[in-house]
């Protein structure tokens, strides 16, 4: 049996499951996000049930979280999350989209909006939930359109911006890149194995407005090379992801 993160129901059923059933538990959050009390409580719950002898193995989507638990002598495996590849390629649209959440303090939302004031663009697609975001857009005369449908928000864009301090979901990055939409990101280690993709898509400083603007302009110039490198990266990532899942399940 494989559990993911934590819900109250787990606590009720786990003590009643036969000892013959192996229980494995996946923790999807990042090490940096343990500052969030709810996330920390989820990890504590997983470790509690391991200490009680009810969990045989822990899986982590975050490599640093994996290293931390491994050093603490827990039976942990690193799982590289993946999605079904999208073979439908994106045409060259002109919109920029911010696919982060404006209500998440770990997402560098207003810095991404600010960067748009430093570049040429036709329109930015957003899904704004906070009144402060709408006020910010008005004050700085940003050409934004509200798109409530997340699928429409993330699709058919020139570039997707997903610059976060933490709380990034890897599947969003893969989905964007698989659709031939360059995705500029913050503090994520997904492209650490490819120097060129790291240079082009990953910010050195997540709150540097100038760097966000520079990355957008650089991606526009180097789009073809970015996706040539991404094709090589994606083939290797898929193989390693499958291996990591098989290792966890064994």
PDB file of N, CA, C and O in Angstrom, residues 86 88-99 123-126 147-161 172 175-183 223:
ATOM      1  N   UNK A  86       3.596  15.233 -23.406  1.00  0.00           N
ATOM      2  CA  UNK A  86       2.631  15.836 -24.323  1.00  0.00           C
ATOM      3  C   UNK A  86       3.308  15.995 -25.683  1.00  0.00           C
ATOM      4  O   UNK A  86       4.228  16.795 -25.839  1.00  0.00           O
ATOM      5  N   UNK A  88       1.835  17.029 -28.388  1.00  0.00           N
ATOM      6  CA  UNK A  88       1.233  18.118 -29.151  1.00  0.00           C
ATOM      7  C   UNK A  88       2.023  19.392 -28.883  1.00  0.00           C
ATOM      8  O   UNK A  88       1.988  19.945 -27.794  1.00  0.00           O
ATOM      9  N   UNK A  89       2.750  19.850 -29.868  1.00  0.00           N
ATOM     10  CA  UNK A  89       3.634  20.986 -29.684  1.00  0.00           C
ATOM     11  C   UNK A  89       2.884  22.312 -29.776  1.00  0.00           C
ATOM     12  O   UNK A  89       1.904  22.452 -30.500  1.00  0.00           O
ATOM     13  N   UNK A  90       3.385  23.278 -29.051  1.00  0.00           N
ATOM     14  CA  UNK A  90       2.784  24.600 -28.974  1.00  0.00           C
ATOM     15  C   UNK A  90       3.237  25.463 -30.146  1.00  0.00           C
ATOM     16  O   UNK A  90       4.419  25.495 -30.486  1.00  0.00           O
ATOM     17  N   UNK A  91       2.289  26.134 -30.800  1.00  0.00           N
ATOM     18  CA  UNK A  91       2.661  27.101 -31.823  1.00  0.00           C
ATOM     19  C   UNK A  91       3.265  28.339 -31.157  1.00  0.00           C
ATOM     20  O   UNK A  91       3.158  28.507 -29.946  1.00  0.00           O
ATOM     21  N   UNK A  92       3.851  29.193 -31.918  1.00  0.00           N
ATOM     22  CA  UNK A  92       4.553  30.337 -31.329  1.00  0.00           C
ATOM     23  C   UNK A  92       3.576  31.477 -31.045  1.00  0.00           C
ATOM     24  O   UNK A  92       3.401  32.393 -31.852  1.00  0.00           O
ATOM     25  N   UNK A  93       2.936  31.401 -29.904  1.00  0.00           N
ATOM     26  CA  UNK A  93       2.028  32.446 -29.480  1.00  0.00           C
ATOM     27  C   UNK A  93       2.824  33.577 -28.830  1.00  0.00           C
ATOM     28  O   UNK A  93       4.009  33.429 -28.524  1.00  0.00           O
ATOM     29  N   UNK A  94       2.172  34.688 -28.578  1.00  0.00           N
ATOM     30  CA  UNK A  94       2.888  35.868 -28.076  1.00  0.00           C
ATOM     31  C   UNK A  94       2.645  36.148 -26.593  1.00  0.00           C
ATOM     32  O   UNK A  94       3.306  37.004 -26.021  1.00  0.00           O
ATOM     33  N   UNK A  95       1.711  35.422 -25.958  1.00  0.00           N
ATOM     34  CA  UNK A  95       1.398  35.704 -24.558  1.00  0.00           C
ATOM     35  C   UNK A  95       2.483  35.187 -23.613  1.00  0.00           C
ATOM     36  O   UNK A  95       3.096  34.149 -23.846  1.00  0.00           O
ATOM     37  N   UNK A  96       2.674  35.922 -22.530  1.00  0.00           N
ATOM     38  CA  UNK A  96       3.439  35.438 -21.387  1.00  0.00           C
ATOM     39  C   UNK A  96       2.411  35.080 -20.311  1.00  0.00           C
ATOM     40  O   UNK A  96       1.402  35.770 -20.168  1.00  0.00           O
ATOM     41  N   UNK A  97       2.652  34.008 -19.575  1.00  0.00           N
ATOM     42  CA  UNK A  97       1.731  33.625 -18.498  1.00  0.00           C
ATOM     43  C   UNK A  97       2.503  33.456 -17.198  1.00  0.00           C
ATOM     44  O   UNK A  97       3.627  32.952 -17.195  1.00  0.00           O
ATOM     45  N   UNK A  98       1.898  33.914 -16.113  1.00  0.00           N
ATOM     46  CA  UNK A  98       2.428  33.639 -14.780  1.00  0.00           C
ATOM     47  C   UNK A  98       1.612  32.488 -14.219  1.00  0.00           C
ATOM     48  O   UNK A  98       0.413  32.623 -13.970  1.00  0.00           O
ATOM     49  N   UNK A  99       2.260  31.336 -14.027  1.00  0.00           N
ATOM     50  CA  UNK A  99       1.538  30.142 -13.595  1.00  0.00           C
ATOM     51  C   UNK A  99       1.751  29.852 -12.105  1.00  0.00           C
ATOM     52  O   UNK A  99       1.353  28.799 -11.609  1.00  0.00           O
ATOM     53  N   UNK A 123       0.736  40.851 -23.835  1.00  0.00           N
ATOM     54  CA  UNK A 123      -0.242  40.558 -22.791  1.00  0.00           C
ATOM     55  C   UNK A 123       0.335  39.519 -21.843  1.00  0.00           C
ATOM     56  O   UNK A 123       1.091  38.646 -22.259  1.00  0.00           O
ATOM     57  N   UNK A 124      -0.013  39.636 -20.566  1.00  0.00           N
ATOM     58  CA  UNK A 124       0.335  38.595 -19.611  1.00  0.00           C
ATOM     59  C   UNK A 124      -0.952  37.963 -19.095  1.00  0.00           C
ATOM     60  O   UNK A 124      -1.903  38.656 -18.728  1.00  0.00           O
ATOM     61  N   UNK A 125      -1.004  36.640 -19.114  1.00  0.00           N
ATOM     62  CA  UNK A 125      -2.151  35.901 -18.602  1.00  0.00           C
ATOM     63  C   UNK A 125      -1.897  35.576 -17.135  1.00  0.00           C
ATOM     64  O   UNK A 125      -0.813  35.105 -16.770  1.00  0.00           O
ATOM     65  N   UNK A 126      -2.888  35.819 -16.298  1.00  0.00           N
ATOM     66  CA  UNK A 126      -2.748  35.578 -14.865  1.00  0.00           C
ATOM     67  C   UNK A 126      -4.016  34.913 -14.323  1.00  0.00           C
ATOM     68  O   UNK A 126      -5.063  34.951 -14.960  1.00  0.00           O
ATOM     69  N   UNK A 147      -7.357  34.779 -16.397  1.00  0.00           N
ATOM     70  CA  UNK A 147      -7.729  33.490 -16.969  1.00  0.00           C
ATOM     71  C   UNK A 147      -7.955  32.529 -15.806  1.00  0.00           C
ATOM     72  O   UNK A 147      -7.005  32.069 -15.170  1.00  0.00           O
ATOM     73  N   UNK A 148      -9.198  32.221 -15.518  1.00  0.00           N
ATOM     74  CA  UNK A 148      -9.510  31.374 -14.364  1.00  0.00           C
ATOM     75  C   UNK A 148      -9.297  29.894 -14.643  1.00  0.00           C
ATOM     76  O   UNK A 148      -9.020  29.118 -13.738  1.00  0.00           O
ATOM     77  N   UNK A 149      -9.419  29.489 -15.888  1.00  0.00           N
ATOM     78  CA  UNK A 149      -9.203  28.095 -16.280  1.00  0.00           C
ATOM     79  C   UNK A 149      -7.695  27.842 -16.324  1.00  0.00           C
ATOM     80  O   UNK A 149      -6.984  28.390 -17.178  1.00  0.00           O
ATOM     81  N   UNK A 150      -7.202  26.978 -15.422  1.00  0.00           N
ATOM     82  CA  UNK A 150      -5.749  26.771 -15.313  1.00  0.00           C
ATOM     83  C   UNK A 150      -5.163  26.136 -16.569  1.00  0.00           C
ATOM     84  O   UNK A 150      -4.013  26.424 -16.935  1.00  0.00           O
ATOM     85  N   UNK A 151      -5.907  25.290 -17.240  1.00  0.00           N
ATOM     86  CA  UNK A 151      -5.408  24.680 -18.479  1.00  0.00           C
ATOM     87  C   UNK A 151      -5.195  25.740 -19.554  1.00  0.00           C
ATOM     88  O   UNK A 151      -4.184  25.725 -20.271  1.00  0.00           O
ATOM     89  N   UNK A 152      -6.127  26.667 -19.648  1.00  0.00           N
ATOM     90  CA  UNK A 152      -6.001  27.747 -20.627  1.00  0.00           C
ATOM     91  C   UNK A 152      -4.904  28.732 -20.214  1.00  0.00           C
ATOM     92  O   UNK A 152      -4.232  29.322 -21.063  1.00  0.00           O
ATOM     93  N   UNK A 153      -4.737  28.908 -18.918  1.00  0.00           N
ATOM     94  CA  UNK A 153      -3.683  29.798 -18.426  1.00  0.00           C
ATOM     95  C   UNK A 153      -2.302  29.298 -18.842  1.00  0.00           C
ATOM     96  O   UNK A 153      -1.457  30.075 -19.286  1.00  0.00           O
ATOM     97  N   UNK A 154      -2.075  27.993 -18.700  1.00  0.00           N
ATOM     98  CA  UNK A 154      -0.744  27.426 -18.904  1.00  0.00           C
ATOM     99  C   UNK A 154      -0.434  27.108 -20.355  1.00  0.00           C
ATOM    100  O   UNK A 154       0.737  26.913 -20.707  1.00  0.00           O
ATOM    101  N   UNK A 155      -1.466  27.075 -21.223  1.00  0.00           N
ATOM    102  CA  UNK A 155      -1.272  26.626 -22.605  1.00  0.00           C
ATOM    103  C   UNK A 155      -1.179  27.796 -23.583  1.00  0.00           C
ATOM    104  O   UNK A 155      -1.624  28.915 -23.300  1.00  0.00           O
ATOM    105  N   UNK A 156      -0.588  27.510 -24.750  1.00  0.00           N
ATOM    106  CA  UNK A 156      -0.550  28.454 -25.871  1.00  0.00           C
ATOM    107  C   UNK A 156       0.096  29.785 -25.509  1.00  0.00           C
ATOM    108  O   UNK A 156      -0.447  30.857 -25.799  1.00  0.00           O
ATOM    109  N   UNK A 157       1.268  29.707 -24.904  1.00  0.00           N
ATOM    110  CA  UNK A 157       2.003  30.913 -24.508  1.00  0.00           C
ATOM    111  C   UNK A 157       3.387  30.934 -25.134  1.00  0.00           C
ATOM    112  O   UNK A 157       3.941  29.902 -25.506  1.00  0.00           O
ATOM    113  N   UNK A 158       3.947  32.122 -25.191  1.00  0.00           N
ATOM    114  CA  UNK A 158       5.335  32.261 -25.628  1.00  0.00           C
ATOM    115  C   UNK A 158       6.276  31.771 -24.528  1.00  0.00           C
ATOM    116  O   UNK A 158       7.232  31.032 -24.779  1.00  0.00           O
ATOM    117  N   UNK A 159       5.990  32.195 -23.294  1.00  0.00           N
ATOM    118  CA  UNK A 159       6.806  31.835 -22.133  1.00  0.00           C
ATOM    119  C   UNK A 159       5.892  31.680 -20.925  1.00  0.00           C
ATOM    120  O   UNK A 159       4.939  32.447 -20.760  1.00  0.00           O
ATOM    121  N   UNK A 160       6.173  30.705 -20.073  1.00  0.00           N
ATOM    122  CA  UNK A 160       5.521  30.590 -18.769  1.00  0.00           C
ATOM    123  C   UNK A 160       6.505  30.991 -17.680  1.00  0.00           C
ATOM    124  O   UNK A 160       7.660  30.555 -17.693  1.00  0.00           O
ATOM    125  N   UNK A 161       6.049  31.819 -16.755  1.00  0.00           N
ATOM    126  CA  UNK A 161       6.871  32.238 -15.623  1.00  0.00           C
ATOM    127  C   UNK A 161       6.414  31.479 -14.378  1.00  0.00           C
ATOM    128  O   UNK A 161       5.237  31.516 -14.020  1.00  0.00           O
ATOM    129  N   UNK A 172       4.418  20.867 -13.366  1.00  0.00           N
ATOM    130  CA  UNK A 172       4.070  22.075 -14.127  1.00  0.00           C
ATOM    131  C   UNK A 172       5.202  22.485 -15.064  1.00  0.00           C
ATOM    132  O   UNK A 172       4.965  22.944 -16.182  1.00  0.00           O
ATOM    133  N   UNK A 175       5.322  19.856 -17.888  1.00  0.00           N
ATOM    134  CA  UNK A 175       4.162  20.034 -18.772  1.00  0.00           C
ATOM    135  C   UNK A 175       4.377  21.210 -19.714  1.00  0.00           C
ATOM    136  O   UNK A 175       4.091  21.129 -20.913  1.00  0.00           O
ATOM    137  N   UNK A 176       4.892  22.301 -19.187  1.00  0.00           N
ATOM    138  CA  UNK A 176       5.166  23.482 -20.003  1.00  0.00           C
ATOM    139  C   UNK A 176       6.229  23.185 -21.055  1.00  0.00           C
ATOM    140  O   UNK A 176       6.030  23.438 -22.250  1.00  0.00           O
ATOM    141  N   UNK A 177       7.343  22.621 -20.627  1.00  0.00           N
ATOM    142  CA  UNK A 177       8.443  22.340 -21.549  1.00  0.00           C
ATOM    143  C   UNK A 177       8.065  21.277 -22.567  1.00  0.00           C
ATOM    144  O   UNK A 177       8.444  21.371 -23.742  1.00  0.00           O
ATOM    145  N   UNK A 178       7.315  20.270 -22.152  1.00  0.00           N
ATOM    146  CA  UNK A 178       6.870  19.232 -23.086  1.00  0.00           C
ATOM    147  C   UNK A 178       5.966  19.809 -24.175  1.00  0.00           C
ATOM    148  O   UNK A 178       5.855  19.247 -25.264  1.00  0.00           O
ATOM    149  N   UNK A 179       5.308  20.920 -23.861  1.00  0.00           N
ATOM    150  CA  UNK A 179       4.421  21.575 -24.823  1.00  0.00           C
ATOM    151  C   UNK A 179       5.147  22.650 -25.630  1.00  0.00           C
ATOM    152  O   UNK A 179       4.512  23.475 -26.303  1.00  0.00           O
ATOM    153  N   UNK A 180       6.480  22.666 -25.531  1.00  0.00           N
ATOM    154  CA  UNK A 180       7.330  23.638 -26.243  1.00  0.00           C
ATOM    155  C   UNK A 180       7.110  25.076 -25.780  1.00  0.00           C
ATOM    156  O   UNK A 180       7.243  26.014 -26.560  1.00  0.00           O
ATOM    157  N   UNK A 181       6.760  25.219 -24.497  1.00  0.00           N
ATOM    158  CA  UNK A 181       6.653  26.547 -23.898  1.00  0.00           C
ATOM    159  C   UNK A 181       7.781  26.683 -22.882  1.00  0.00           C
ATOM    160  O   UNK A 181       7.772  25.995 -21.857  1.00  0.00           O
ATOM    161  N   UNK A 182       8.773  27.539 -23.138  1.00  0.00           N
ATOM    162  CA  UNK A 182       9.865  27.707 -22.170  1.00  0.00           C
ATOM    163  C   UNK A 182       9.315  28.129 -20.815  1.00  0.00           C
ATOM    164  O   UNK A 182       8.438  28.994 -20.731  1.00  0.00           O
ATOM    165  N   UNK A 183       9.812  27.512 -19.753  1.00  0.00           N
ATOM    166  CA  UNK A 183       9.338  27.797 -18.401  1.00  0.00           C
ATOM    167  C   UNK A 183      10.504  28.329 -17.578  1.00  0.00           C
ATOM    168  O   UNK A 183      11.471  27.608 -17.295  1.00  0.00           O
ATOM    169  N   UNK A 223      15.524  30.239 -27.992  1.00  0.00           N
ATOM    170  CA  UNK A 223      14.454  29.257 -27.862  1.00  0.00           C
ATOM    171  C   UNK A 223      14.775  27.923 -28.545  1.00  0.00           C
ATOM    172  O   UNK A 223      14.581  26.858 -27.957  1.00  0.00           O
TER     173      UNK A 223
END
